[in-house]
XYZ file of C-alpha atoms in Angstrom:
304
model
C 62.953 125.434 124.561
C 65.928 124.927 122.466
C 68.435 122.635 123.842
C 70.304 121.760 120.335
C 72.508 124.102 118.538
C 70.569 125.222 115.224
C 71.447 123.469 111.692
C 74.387 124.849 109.918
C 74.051 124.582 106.022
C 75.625 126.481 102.857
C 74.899 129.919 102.477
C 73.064 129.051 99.533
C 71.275 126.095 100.655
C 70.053 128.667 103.779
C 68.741 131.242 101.205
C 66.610 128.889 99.077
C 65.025 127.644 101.526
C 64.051 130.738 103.518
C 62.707 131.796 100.225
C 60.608 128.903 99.967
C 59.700 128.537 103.585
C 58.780 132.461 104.124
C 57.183 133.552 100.725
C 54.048 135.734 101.774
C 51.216 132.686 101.221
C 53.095 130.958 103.821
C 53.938 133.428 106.389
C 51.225 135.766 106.101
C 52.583 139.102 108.521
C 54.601 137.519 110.356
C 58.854 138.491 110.637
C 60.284 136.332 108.087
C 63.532 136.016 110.057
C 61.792 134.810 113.025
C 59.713 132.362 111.570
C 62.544 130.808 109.204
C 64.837 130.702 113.003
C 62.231 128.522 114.291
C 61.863 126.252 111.742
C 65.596 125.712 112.233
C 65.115 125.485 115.532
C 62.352 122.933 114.932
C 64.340 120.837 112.678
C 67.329 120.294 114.988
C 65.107 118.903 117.725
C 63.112 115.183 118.040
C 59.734 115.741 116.893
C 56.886 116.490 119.237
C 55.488 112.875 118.058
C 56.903 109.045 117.404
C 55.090 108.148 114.281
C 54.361 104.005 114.185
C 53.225 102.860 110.862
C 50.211 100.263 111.713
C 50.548 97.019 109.188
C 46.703 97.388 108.068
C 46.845 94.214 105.624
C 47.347 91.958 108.669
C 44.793 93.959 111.324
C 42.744 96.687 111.611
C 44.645 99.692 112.644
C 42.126 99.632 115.779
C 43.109 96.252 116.881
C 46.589 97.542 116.863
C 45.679 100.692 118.615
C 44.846 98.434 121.230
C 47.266 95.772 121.720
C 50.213 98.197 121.861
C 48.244 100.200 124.839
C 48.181 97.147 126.675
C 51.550 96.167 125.397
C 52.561 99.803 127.249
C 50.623 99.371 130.289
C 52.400 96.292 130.936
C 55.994 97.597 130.517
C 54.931 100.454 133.025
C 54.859 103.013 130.203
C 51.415 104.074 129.301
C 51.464 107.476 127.021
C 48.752 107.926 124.730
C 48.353 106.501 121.268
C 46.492 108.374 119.099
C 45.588 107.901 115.443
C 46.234 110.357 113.108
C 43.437 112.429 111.929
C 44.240 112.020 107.995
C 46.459 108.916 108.073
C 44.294 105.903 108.149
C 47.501 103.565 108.801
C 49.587 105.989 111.223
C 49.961 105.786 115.308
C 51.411 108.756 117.268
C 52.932 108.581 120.816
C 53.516 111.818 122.438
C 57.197 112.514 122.829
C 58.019 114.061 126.324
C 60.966 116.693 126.395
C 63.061 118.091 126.873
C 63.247 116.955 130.574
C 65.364 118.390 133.140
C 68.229 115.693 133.448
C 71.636 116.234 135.685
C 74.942 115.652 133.888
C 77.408 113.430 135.198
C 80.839 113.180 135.564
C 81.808 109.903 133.313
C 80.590 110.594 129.067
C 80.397 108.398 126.653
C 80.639 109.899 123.122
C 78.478 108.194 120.365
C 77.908 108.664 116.652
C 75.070 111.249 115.265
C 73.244 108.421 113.804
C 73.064 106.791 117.159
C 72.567 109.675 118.591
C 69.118 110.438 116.333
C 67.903 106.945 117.489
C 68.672 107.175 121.237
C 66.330 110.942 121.287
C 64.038 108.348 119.057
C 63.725 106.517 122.310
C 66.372 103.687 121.704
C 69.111 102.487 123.903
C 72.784 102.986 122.961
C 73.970 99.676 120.966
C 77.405 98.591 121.110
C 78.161 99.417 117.057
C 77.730 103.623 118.254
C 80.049 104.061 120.563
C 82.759 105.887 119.673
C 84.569 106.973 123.595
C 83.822 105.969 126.750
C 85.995 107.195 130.056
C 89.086 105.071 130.423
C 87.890 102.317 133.026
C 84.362 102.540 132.286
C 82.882 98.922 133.971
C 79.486 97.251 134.047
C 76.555 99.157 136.291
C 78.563 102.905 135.761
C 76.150 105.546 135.303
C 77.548 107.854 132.348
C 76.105 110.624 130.804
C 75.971 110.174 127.466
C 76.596 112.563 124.148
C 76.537 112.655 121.061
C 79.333 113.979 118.157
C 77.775 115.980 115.892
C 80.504 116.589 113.777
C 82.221 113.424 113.457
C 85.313 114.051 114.717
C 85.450 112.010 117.905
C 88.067 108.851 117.375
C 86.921 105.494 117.835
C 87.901 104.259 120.942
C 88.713 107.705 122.662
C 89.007 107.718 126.182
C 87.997 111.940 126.575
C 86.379 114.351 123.689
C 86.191 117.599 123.307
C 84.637 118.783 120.607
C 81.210 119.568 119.292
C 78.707 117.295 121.200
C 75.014 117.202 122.812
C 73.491 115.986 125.584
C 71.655 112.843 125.202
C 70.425 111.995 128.598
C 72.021 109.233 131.442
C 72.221 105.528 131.222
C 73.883 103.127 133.128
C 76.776 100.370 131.424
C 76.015 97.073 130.289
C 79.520 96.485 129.192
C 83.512 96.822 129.903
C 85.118 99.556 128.442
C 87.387 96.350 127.217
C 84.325 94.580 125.694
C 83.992 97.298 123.558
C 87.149 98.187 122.037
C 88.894 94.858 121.328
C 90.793 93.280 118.269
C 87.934 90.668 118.333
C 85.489 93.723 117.605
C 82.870 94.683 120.277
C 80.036 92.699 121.683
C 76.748 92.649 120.346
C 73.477 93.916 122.191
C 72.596 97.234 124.327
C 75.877 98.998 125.551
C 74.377 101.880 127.591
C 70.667 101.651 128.904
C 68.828 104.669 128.896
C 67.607 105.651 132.381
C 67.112 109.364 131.976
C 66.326 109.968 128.741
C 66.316 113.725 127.669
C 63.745 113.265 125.336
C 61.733 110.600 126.793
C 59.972 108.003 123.983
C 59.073 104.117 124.299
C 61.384 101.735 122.933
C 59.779 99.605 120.392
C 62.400 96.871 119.547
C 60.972 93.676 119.349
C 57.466 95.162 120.366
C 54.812 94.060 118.126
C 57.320 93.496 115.420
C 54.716 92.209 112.310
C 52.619 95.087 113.340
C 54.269 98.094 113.723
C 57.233 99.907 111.762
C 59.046 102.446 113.434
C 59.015 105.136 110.181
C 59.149 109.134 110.100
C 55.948 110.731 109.334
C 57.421 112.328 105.848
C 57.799 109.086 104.181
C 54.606 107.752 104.840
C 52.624 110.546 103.436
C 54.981 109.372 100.581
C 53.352 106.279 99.947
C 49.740 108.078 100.214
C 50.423 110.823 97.845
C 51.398 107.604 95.336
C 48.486 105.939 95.647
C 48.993 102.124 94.904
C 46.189 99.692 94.245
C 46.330 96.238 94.884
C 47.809 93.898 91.287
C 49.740 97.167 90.173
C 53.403 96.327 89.698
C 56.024 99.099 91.252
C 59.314 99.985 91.070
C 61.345 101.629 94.189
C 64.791 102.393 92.387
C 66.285 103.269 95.993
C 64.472 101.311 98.519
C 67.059 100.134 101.272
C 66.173 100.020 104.366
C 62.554 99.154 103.085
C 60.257 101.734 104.659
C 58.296 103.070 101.951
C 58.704 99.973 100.252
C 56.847 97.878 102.631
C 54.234 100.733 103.056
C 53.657 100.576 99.526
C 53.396 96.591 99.568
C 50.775 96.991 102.468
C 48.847 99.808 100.689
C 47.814 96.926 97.965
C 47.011 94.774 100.123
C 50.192 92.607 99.679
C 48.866 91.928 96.330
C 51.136 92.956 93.246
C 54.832 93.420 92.880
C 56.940 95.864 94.382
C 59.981 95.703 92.711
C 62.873 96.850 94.942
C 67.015 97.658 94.194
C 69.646 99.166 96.213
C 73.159 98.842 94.996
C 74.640 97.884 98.401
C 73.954 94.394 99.019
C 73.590 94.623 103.123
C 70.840 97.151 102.677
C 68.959 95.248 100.158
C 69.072 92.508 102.565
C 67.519 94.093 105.551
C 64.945 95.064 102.436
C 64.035 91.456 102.386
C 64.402 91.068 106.049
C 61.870 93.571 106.841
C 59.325 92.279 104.372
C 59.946 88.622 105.705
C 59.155 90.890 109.561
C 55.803 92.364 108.359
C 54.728 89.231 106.265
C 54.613 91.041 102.594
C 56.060 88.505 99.971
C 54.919 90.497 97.433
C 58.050 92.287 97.624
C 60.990 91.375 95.442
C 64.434 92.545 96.344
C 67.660 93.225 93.776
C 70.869 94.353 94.298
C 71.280 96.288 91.554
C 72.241 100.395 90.905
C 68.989 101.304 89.395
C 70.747 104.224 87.020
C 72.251 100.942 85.014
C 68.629 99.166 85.682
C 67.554 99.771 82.199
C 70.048 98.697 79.614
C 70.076 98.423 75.872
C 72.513 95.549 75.936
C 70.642 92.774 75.784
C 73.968 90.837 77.680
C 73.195 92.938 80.958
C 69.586 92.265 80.892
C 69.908 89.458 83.579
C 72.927 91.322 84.980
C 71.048 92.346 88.930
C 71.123 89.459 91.197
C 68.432 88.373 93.491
């Protein structure tokens, strides 16, 4: 069932990639139109699984199979967790949608990036809001929507462009609490109560345990291969996904050496390798194009 309107991408970007997606060892027989439209399709959509990276240099991925079932069954939501047939480090929680779920008169407009999380099975945090109706007060149930375009105006009271349907939640905060000269509050704006796409919420659950991380990027860290002692270098490592994968993968023994040019990201680098107890991580801010330097004044140029 498609609910989301289908990527839109260069005409050129659209061609390579059918060609690489349809050649004949891939789709056998089979229409290449139709199989490229549903791989769109597929693409615009949450996948059918939330992918939890177990942190196997602490416990056995078992162990952690099992505390986060009873962590579930205690919150009153008990789907599944499987482990992944190939992945010796990976947890998958089946991801129900989408669900039939009424719209409502009030909408609150957030950002795509918000938006991603909240079908990711997040609540809506006061930083991604970007509209809310006019005299929107604690306890309202709103629907809420996403702006896929980016074109809603912070603060906007109606929108009416491009959007999608997120699901319902119900207000935690003033409209006034949000849009102020002080800047907004911190914390959970809108709490989900009728999700589209219907996922647990996993912050602050099991937090030295289990990362929250796409299944792409951890077959990265796989296909790479590190052994404990080896010393590596992630030239663009912010927010610290693969980088901590690759630090668990040896056993938190080694270096991983880590830059990002933006100091705030390199930060939440260290502060999710400080979260899954790795210290064999160490974090630069530094643009990694000007990380090697035949000047030998630059050579203690990144800072720590």
């Amino acid at each position: 069932m498609s609910v989301f309107p289908q990527l839109s991408m260069k005409s050129e970007v659209r061609e390579h990639l059918c060609n690489v997606y349809t050649r004949k060892e891939v789709v056998s027989e089979l229409d290449k139109d139709e199989v490229f439209e549903a791989l769109l399709s597929c693409l615009s959509h949450p996948p059918l699984f939330t992918c939890l990276r177990a942190s196997t240099h602490l416990h056995p991925l078992q162990e952690t199979q099992h505390r986060l079932e009873r962590h579930l069954e205690q919150q009153k939501r008990a789907p599944a967790v499987y482990t992944h047939p190939q992945l010796p480090d990976v947890l998958l929680l089946p991801v129900n949608g989408p669900r039939h779920v009424d719209l409502l008169a009030a909408e609150v407009i957030v950002g795509a990036q918000c938006g991603n999380a909240v079908l990711r099975g997040a609540h809506v945090f006061t930083p991604g809001i970007l509209g809310t109706p006019k005299y929107m007060k604690v306890g309202d149930m709103v629907s809420v929507f996403s702006d896929v375009e980016g074109k809603c105006t912070r603060g906007a009271k109606e929108f009416k462009g491009k959007k999608v349907f997120l699901g319902n939640g119900v207000s935690e905060v003033d409209r006034s609490e949000l849009f102020c000269s002080d800047g907004p509050v911190k914390g959970v704006a809108i709490r989900m109560t009728e999700p589209l796409y219907q996922s647990p919420s996993f912050d602050g659950v099991l937090t030295d345990e289990v990362f929250l991380q796409n299944l792409p990027s951890v077959v990265v860290g796989h296909v790479l291969g590190p052994r404990p002692g080896e010393r590596i270098l992630d030239m663009c490592a912010a927010p610290g996904g693969k980088t901590t994968h690759i630090a668990s993968l040896m056993g938190n023994q080694g270096t991983v050496v880590a830059l990002d040019k933006i100091r705030s990201k390199m930060e939440k680098i260290i502060q999710n390798a400080k979260m899954l107890k790795l210290d064999c991580i160490k974090a630069y801010c530094c643009n990694s194009i000007h990380a090697v330097s035949s000047d030998p004044a630059q050579e203690n140029s990144a800072e720590f």
